[in-house]
CSV table of C-alpha atoms in Angstrom, one decimal:
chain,number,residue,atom,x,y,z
R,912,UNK,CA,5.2,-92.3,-10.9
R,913,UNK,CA,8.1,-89.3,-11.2
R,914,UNK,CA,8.8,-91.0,-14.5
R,915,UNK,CA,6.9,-88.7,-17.7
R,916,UNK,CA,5.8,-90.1,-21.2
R,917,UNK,CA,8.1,-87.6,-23.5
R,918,UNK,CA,6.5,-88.3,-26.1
R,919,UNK,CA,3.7,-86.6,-25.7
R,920,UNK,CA,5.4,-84.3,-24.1
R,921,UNK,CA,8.2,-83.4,-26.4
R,922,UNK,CA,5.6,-82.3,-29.0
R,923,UNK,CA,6.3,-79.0,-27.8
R,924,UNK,CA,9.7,-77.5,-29.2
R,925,UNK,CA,11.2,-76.2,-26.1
R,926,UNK,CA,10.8,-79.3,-24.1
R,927,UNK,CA,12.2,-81.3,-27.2
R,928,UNK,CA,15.4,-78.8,-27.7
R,929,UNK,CA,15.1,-79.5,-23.9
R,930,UNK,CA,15.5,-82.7,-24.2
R,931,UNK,CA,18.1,-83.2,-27.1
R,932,UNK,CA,20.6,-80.5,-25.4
R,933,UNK,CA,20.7,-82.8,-22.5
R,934,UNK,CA,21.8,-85.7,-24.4
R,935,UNK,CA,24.0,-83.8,-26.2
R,936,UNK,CA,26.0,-83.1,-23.4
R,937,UNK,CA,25.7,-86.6,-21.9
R,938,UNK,CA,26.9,-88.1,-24.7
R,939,UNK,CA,29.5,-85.6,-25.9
R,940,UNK,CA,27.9,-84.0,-29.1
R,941,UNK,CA,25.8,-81.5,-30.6
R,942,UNK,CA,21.9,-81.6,-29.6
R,943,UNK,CA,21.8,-82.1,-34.0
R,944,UNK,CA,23.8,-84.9,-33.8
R,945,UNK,CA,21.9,-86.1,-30.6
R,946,UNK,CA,18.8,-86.3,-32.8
R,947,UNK,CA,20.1,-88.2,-35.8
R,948,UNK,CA,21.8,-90.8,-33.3
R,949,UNK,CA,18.7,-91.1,-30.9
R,950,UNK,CA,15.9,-90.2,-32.8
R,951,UNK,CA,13.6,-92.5,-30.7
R,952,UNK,CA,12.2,-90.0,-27.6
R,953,UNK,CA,11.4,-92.8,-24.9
R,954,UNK,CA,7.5,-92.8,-23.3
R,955,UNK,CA,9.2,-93.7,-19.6
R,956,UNK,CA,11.8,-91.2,-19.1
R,957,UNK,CA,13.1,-89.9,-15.7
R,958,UNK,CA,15.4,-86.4,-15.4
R,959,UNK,CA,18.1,-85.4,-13.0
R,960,UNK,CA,17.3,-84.0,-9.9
R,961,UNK,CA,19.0,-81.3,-7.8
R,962,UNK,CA,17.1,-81.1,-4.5
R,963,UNK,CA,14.9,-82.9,-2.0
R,964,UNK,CA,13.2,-81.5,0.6
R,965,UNK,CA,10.9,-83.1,3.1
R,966,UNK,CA,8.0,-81.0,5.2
R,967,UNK,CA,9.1,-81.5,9.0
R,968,UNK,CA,5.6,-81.9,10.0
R,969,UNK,CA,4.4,-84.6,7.4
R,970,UNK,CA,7.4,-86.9,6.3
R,971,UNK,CA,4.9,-88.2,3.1
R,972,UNK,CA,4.9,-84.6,1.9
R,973,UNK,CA,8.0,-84.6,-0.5
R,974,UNK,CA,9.3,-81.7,-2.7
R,975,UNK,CA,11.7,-82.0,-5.7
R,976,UNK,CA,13.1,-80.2,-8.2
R,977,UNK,CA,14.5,-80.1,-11.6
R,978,UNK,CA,17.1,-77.3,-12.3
R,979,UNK,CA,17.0,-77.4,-16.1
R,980,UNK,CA,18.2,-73.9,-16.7
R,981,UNK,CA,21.3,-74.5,-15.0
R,982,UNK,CA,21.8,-77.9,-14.5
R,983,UNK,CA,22.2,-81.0,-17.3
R,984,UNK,CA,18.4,-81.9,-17.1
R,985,UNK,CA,15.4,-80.9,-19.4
R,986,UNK,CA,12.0,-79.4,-19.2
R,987,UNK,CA,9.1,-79.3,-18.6
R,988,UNK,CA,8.5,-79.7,-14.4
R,989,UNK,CA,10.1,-77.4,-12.4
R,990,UNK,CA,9.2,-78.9,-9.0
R,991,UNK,CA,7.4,-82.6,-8.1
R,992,UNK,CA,5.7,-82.8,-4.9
R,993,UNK,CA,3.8,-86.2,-3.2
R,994,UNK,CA,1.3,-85.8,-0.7
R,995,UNK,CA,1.7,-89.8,0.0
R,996,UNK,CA,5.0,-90.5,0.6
R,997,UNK,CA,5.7,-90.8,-2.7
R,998,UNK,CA,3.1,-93.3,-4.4
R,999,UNK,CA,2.1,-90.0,-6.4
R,1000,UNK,CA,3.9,-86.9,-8.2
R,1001,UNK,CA,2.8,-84.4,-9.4
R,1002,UNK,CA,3.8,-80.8,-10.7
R,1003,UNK,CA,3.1,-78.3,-8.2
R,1004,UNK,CA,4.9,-75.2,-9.7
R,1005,UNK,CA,2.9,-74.2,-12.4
R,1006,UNK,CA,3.8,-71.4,-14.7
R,1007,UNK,CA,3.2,-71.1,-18.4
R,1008,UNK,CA,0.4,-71.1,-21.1
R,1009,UNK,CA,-0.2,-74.8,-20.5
R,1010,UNK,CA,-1.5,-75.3,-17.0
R,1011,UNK,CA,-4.6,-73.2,-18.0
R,1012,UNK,CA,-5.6,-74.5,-21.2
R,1013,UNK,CA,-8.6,-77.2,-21.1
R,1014,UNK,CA,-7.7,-79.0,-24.2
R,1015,UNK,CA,-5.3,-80.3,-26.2
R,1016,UNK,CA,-2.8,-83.4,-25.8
R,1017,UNK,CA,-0.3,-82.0,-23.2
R,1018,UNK,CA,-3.3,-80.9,-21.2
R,1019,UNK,CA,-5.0,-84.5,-21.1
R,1020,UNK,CA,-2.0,-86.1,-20.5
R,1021,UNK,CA,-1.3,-84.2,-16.9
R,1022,UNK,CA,-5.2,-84.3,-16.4
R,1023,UNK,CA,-4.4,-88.7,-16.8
R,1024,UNK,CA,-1.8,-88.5,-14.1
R,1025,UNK,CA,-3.9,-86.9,-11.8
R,1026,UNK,CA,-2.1,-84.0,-11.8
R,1027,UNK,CA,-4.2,-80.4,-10.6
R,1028,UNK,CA,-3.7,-78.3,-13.7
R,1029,UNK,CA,-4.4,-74.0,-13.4
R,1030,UNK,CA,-1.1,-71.7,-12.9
R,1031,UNK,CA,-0.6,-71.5,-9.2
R,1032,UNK,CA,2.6,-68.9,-9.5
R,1033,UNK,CA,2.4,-65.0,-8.7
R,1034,UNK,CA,5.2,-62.9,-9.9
R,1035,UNK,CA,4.0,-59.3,-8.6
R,1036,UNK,CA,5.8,-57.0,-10.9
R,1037,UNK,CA,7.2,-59.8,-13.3
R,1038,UNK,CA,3.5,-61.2,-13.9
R,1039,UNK,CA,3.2,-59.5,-16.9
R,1040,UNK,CA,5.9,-61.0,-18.5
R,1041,UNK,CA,7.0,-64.2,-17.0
R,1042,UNK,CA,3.8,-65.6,-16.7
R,1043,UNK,CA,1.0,-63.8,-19.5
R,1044,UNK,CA,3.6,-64.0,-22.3
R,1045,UNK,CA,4.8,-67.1,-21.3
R,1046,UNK,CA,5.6,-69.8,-23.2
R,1047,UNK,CA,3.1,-73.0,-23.0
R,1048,UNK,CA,6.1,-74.3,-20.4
R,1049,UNK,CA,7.7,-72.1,-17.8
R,1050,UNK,CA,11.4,-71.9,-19.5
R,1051,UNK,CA,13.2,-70.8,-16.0
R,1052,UNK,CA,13.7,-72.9,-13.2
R,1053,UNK,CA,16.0,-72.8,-9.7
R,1054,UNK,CA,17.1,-75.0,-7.5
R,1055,UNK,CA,16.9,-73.7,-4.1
R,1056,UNK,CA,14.3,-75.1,-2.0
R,1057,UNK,CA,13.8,-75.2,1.9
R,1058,UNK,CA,11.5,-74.8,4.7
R,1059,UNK,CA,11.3,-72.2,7.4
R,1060,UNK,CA,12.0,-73.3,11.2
R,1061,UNK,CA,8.7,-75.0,12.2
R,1062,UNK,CA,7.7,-76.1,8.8
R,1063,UNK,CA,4.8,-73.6,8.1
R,1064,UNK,CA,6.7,-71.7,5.1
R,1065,UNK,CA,8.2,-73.3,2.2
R,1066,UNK,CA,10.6,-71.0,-0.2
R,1067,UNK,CA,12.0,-72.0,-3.7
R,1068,UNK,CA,14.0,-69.3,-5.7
R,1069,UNK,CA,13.2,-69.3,-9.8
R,1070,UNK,CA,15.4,-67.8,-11.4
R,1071,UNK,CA,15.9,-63.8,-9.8
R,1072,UNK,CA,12.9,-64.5,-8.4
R,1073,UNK,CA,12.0,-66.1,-4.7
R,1074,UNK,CA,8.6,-67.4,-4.6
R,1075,UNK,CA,7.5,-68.6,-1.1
R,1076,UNK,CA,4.0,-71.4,0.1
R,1077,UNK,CA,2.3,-71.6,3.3
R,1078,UNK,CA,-0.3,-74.2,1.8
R,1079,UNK,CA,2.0,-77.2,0.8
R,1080,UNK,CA,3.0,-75.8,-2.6
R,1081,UNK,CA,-0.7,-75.4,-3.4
R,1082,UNK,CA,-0.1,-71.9,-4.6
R,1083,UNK,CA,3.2,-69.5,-4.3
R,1084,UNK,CA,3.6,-65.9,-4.8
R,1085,UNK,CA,6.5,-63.5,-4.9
R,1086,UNK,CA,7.6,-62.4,-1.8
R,1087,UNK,CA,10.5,-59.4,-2.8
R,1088,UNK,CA,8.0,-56.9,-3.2
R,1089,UNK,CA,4.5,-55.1,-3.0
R,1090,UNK,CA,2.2,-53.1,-5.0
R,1091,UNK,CA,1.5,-49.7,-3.3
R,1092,UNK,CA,-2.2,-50.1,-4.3
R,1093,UNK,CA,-3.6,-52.9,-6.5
R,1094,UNK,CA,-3.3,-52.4,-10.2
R,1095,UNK,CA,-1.0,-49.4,-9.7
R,1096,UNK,CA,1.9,-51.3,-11.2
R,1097,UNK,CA,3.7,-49.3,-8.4
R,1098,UNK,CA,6.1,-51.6,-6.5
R,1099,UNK,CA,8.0,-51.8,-3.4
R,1100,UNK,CA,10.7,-54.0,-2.6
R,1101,UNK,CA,11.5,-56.1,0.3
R,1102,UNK,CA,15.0,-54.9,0.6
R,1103,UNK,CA,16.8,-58.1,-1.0
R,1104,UNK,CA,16.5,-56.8,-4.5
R,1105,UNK,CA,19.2,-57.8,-6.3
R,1106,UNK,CA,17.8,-55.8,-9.3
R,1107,UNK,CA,21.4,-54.4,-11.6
R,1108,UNK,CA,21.5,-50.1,-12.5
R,1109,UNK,CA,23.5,-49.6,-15.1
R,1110,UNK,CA,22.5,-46.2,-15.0
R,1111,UNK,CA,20.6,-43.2,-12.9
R,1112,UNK,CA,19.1,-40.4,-15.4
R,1113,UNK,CA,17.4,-37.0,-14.1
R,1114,UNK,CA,15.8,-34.9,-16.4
R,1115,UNK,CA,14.5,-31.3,-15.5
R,1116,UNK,CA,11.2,-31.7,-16.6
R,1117,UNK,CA,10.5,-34.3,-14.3
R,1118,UNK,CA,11.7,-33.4,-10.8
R,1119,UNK,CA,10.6,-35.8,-8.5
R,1120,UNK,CA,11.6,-38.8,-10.5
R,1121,UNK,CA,14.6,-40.8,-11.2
R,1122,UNK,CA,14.9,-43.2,-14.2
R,1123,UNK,CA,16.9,-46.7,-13.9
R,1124,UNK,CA,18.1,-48.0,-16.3
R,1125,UNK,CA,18.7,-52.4,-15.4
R,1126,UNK,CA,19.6,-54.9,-16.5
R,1127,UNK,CA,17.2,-58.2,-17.4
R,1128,UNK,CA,14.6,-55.7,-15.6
R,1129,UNK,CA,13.5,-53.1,-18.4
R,1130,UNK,CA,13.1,-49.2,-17.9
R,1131,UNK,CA,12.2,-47.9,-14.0
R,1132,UNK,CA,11.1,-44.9,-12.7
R,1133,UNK,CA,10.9,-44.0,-8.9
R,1134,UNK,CA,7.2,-42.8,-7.7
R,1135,UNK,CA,6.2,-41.5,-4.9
R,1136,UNK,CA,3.5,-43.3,-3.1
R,1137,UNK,CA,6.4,-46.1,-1.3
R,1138,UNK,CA,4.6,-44.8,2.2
R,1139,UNK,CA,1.7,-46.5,1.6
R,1140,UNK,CA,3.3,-49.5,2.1
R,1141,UNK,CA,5.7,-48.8,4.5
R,1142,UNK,CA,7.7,-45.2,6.2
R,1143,UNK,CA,9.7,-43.8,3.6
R,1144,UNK,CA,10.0,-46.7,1.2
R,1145,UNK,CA,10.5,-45.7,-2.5
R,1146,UNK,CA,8.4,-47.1,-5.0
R,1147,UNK,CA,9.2,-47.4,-8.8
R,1148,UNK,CA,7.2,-48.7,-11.8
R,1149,UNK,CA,8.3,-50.3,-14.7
R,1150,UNK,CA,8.0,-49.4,-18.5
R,1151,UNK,CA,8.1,-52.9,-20.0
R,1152,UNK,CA,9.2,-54.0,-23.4
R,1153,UNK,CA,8.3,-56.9,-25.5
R,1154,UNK,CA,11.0,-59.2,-24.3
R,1155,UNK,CA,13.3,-59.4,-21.6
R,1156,UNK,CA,16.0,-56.3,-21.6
R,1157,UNK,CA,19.0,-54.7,-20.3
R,1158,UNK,CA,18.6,-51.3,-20.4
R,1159,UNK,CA,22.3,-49.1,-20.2
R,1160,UNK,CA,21.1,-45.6,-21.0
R,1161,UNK,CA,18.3,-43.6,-21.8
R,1162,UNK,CA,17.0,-40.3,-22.8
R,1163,UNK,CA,13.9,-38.0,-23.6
R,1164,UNK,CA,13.3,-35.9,-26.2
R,1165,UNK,CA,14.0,-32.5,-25.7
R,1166,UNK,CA,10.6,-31.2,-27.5
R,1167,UNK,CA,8.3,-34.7,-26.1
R,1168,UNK,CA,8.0,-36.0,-22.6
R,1169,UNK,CA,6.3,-38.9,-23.9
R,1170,UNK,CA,9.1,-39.7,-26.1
R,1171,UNK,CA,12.0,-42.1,-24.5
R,1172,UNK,CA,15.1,-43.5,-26.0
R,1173,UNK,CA,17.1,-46.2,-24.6
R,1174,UNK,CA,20.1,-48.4,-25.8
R,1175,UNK,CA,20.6,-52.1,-24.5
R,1176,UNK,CA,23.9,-54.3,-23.8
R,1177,UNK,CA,22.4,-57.7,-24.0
R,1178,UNK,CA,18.7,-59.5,-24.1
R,1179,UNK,CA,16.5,-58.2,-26.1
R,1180,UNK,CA,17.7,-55.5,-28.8
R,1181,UNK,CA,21.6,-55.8,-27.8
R,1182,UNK,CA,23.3,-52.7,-29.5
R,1183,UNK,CA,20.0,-50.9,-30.8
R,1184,UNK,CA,18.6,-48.3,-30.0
R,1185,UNK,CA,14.9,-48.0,-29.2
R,1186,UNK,CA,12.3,-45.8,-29.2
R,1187,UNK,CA,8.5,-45.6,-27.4
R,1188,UNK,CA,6.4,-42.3,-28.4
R,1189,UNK,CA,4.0,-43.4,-26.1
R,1190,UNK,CA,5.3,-43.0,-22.6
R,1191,UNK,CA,7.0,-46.5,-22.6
R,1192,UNK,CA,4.2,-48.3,-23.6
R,1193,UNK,CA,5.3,-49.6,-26.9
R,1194,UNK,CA,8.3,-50.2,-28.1
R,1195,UNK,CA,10.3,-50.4,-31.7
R,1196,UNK,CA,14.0,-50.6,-32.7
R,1197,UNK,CA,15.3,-47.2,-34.8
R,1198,UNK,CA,18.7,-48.2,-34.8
R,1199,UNK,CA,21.3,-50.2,-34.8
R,1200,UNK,CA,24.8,-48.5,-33.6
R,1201,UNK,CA,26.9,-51.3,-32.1
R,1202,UNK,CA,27.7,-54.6,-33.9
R,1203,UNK,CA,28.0,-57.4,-31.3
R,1204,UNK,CA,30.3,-60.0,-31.9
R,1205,UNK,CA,29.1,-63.6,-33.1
R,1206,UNK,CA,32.0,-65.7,-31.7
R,1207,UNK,CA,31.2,-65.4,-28.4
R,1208,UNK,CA,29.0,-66.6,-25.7
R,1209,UNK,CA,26.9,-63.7,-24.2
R,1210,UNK,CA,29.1,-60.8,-25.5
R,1211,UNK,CA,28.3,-57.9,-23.1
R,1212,UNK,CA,28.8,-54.1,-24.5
R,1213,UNK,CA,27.2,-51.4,-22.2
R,1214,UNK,CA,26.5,-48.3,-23.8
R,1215,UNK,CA,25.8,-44.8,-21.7
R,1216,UNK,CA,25.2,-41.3,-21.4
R,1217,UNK,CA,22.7,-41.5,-24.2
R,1218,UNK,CA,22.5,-37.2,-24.8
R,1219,UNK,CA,20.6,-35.7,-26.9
R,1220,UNK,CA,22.4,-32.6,-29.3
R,1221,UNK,CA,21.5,-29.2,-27.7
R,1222,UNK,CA,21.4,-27.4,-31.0
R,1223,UNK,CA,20.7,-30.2,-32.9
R,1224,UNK,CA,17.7,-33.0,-31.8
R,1225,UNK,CA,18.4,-35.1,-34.5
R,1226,UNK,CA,21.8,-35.5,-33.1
R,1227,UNK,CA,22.6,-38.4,-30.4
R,1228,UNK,CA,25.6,-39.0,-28.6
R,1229,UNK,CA,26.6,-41.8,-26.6
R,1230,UNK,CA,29.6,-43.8,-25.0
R,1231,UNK,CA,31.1,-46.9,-24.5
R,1232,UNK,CA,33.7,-47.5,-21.7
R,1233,UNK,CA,36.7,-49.2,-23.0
R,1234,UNK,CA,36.7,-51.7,-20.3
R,1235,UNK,CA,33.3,-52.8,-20.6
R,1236,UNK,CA,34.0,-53.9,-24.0
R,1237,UNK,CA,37.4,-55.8,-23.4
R,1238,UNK,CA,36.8,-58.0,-20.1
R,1239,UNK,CA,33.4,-59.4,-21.2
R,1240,UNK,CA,34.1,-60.6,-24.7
R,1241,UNK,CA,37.8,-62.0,-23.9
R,1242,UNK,CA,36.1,-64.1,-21.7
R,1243,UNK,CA,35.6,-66.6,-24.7
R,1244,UNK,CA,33.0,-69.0,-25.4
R,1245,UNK,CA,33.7,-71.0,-22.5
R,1246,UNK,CA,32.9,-68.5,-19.4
């Protein structure tokens, strides 16, 4: 019972532009085009599928998923799992608004496949974001899923991030990092980040700390309480913003500690620049210095060594390396 009434399901907008971006590309068109020529959604409809794994100690426990941020597939399910050699799926990676609502459409219509409903994800430093502003569906997926030596740990990789289950996929939780203390917001990685710096800025007044600028990963600042979860590990906390962001530079205000400005080369405010008078809390555009081109796919233009004027504070300099700008937008639409 893989197959999934869509609709019902493509009532919500992102699993219906999902949906008609597939068959656009199936069938060689636009997802507009795929509307007007297939207008009818079906109500027993079955995605692609990129992996299969089966537990080594139960051959009727089966795990599935869908890759539909990468692959030609659509939303919403991110991974099926059957506990019965599969006479029953259900969803068993659950992130986004709608696995812990109690009413509505959507929600009766997993609750009449038998499906358990609650989000059963843990993100660590990304919870915040990925899963309390989510979406009603979880709009990332992955496709990498396997099992440990003697079948006791089951690991899947979403997106950056690389979620691991030691209770057959009943829950999963981030395993790249740890909080030094709980509801610090402090974090320590595992070692395997693969976390991008653009760039490393000191500032005088502060110094014990270094600030990162990253990219898809916000502001960070280094703390120092890493030993508390292990010798010498370096901890860092990040100053979120209301969407995902790729931070190039940043700088404080000469006269306000409290004061940050940062300028972004893709996500969230590409080209602006941004200001929080609240320590990074908030966030708001006061600027808009670089133009990004619209005839490309993704155009990339990092912008650093945000500096405040000496003499003058309402003065602010920044660069832009030549070659930063060429190789990523003559890349074309196509790459």
């Amino acid at each position: 019972n893989m197959f999934i009434n869509m609709t019902v399901l493509a009532e919500d907008y992102e699993i219906q532009s999902s949906y008609y971006k597939m068959l656009g590309y199936w069938f060689g068109t636009t997802p507009a085009e795929a509307r007007k020529t297939y207008p009818k959604i079906p109500g027993h409809f079955l995605h692609n599928l990129v992996r299969v794994r089966v537990d080594p100690n139960n051959s009727s426990r089966i795990y599935v998923m869908n890759d539909y941020k990468s692959q030609v597939t659509t939303m919403p399910v991110v991974m099926w799992c059957t506990a019965n050699g599969g006479q029953h799926w259900y969803s068993c990676w659950r992130g986004g608004k709608i696995w812990a609502n109690t009413t509505g459409t959507a929600v009766e219509y997993w609750k009449s496949r038998g499906n358990p409903m609650g989000v059963n994800v843990h993100l660590a430093y990304l919870e915040k974001m990925w899963i309390d502003k989510q979406e009603d569906y979880f709009v990332k997926s992955g496709d990498i899923l396997d099992f440990n030596a003697d079948g006791t740990f089951l690991m899947t990789q979403i997106a950056k991030v690389v979620t691991n289950s030691t209770d057959h996929g009943d829950s999963w939780h981030s395993s790249q990092e740890q909080e030094t203390s709980p509801g610090s917001g402090h974090w320590v990685g595992a070692g395997n980040s693969n976390t991008p710096c653009e760039e490393l800025m000191q500032d005088h007044r502060f110094p014990s700390t270094l600030f990162m600028c990253t990219g898809e990963n916000w502001l960070w600042a280094t703390t120092g309480d890493g030993d508390l979860v292990r010798p010498n590990a370096q901890a860092g906390m990040a100053r979120f913003m209301p969407a995902e962001a790729s931070v190039s530079s940043v700088a404080i205000h000469p006269n306000d500690t409290k004061t940050f400005y940062t300028l972004h080369f893709r996500q969230w405010s590409a080209g602006c620049l941004t200001k929080s008078t609240d320590d990074g809390v908030t966030w708001e555009v006061v600027g808009h210095p670089v133009a990004f081109p619209q005839n490309v796919r993704n155009p990339l233009i990092v912008q650093n060594s945000l500096t405040f004027d000496p003499d003058n504070h309402s003065i602010i300099y920044f660069c832009i390396p030549a070659l930063r700008v060429e190789y990523h937008i003559q890349q074309g639409p196509e790459n």
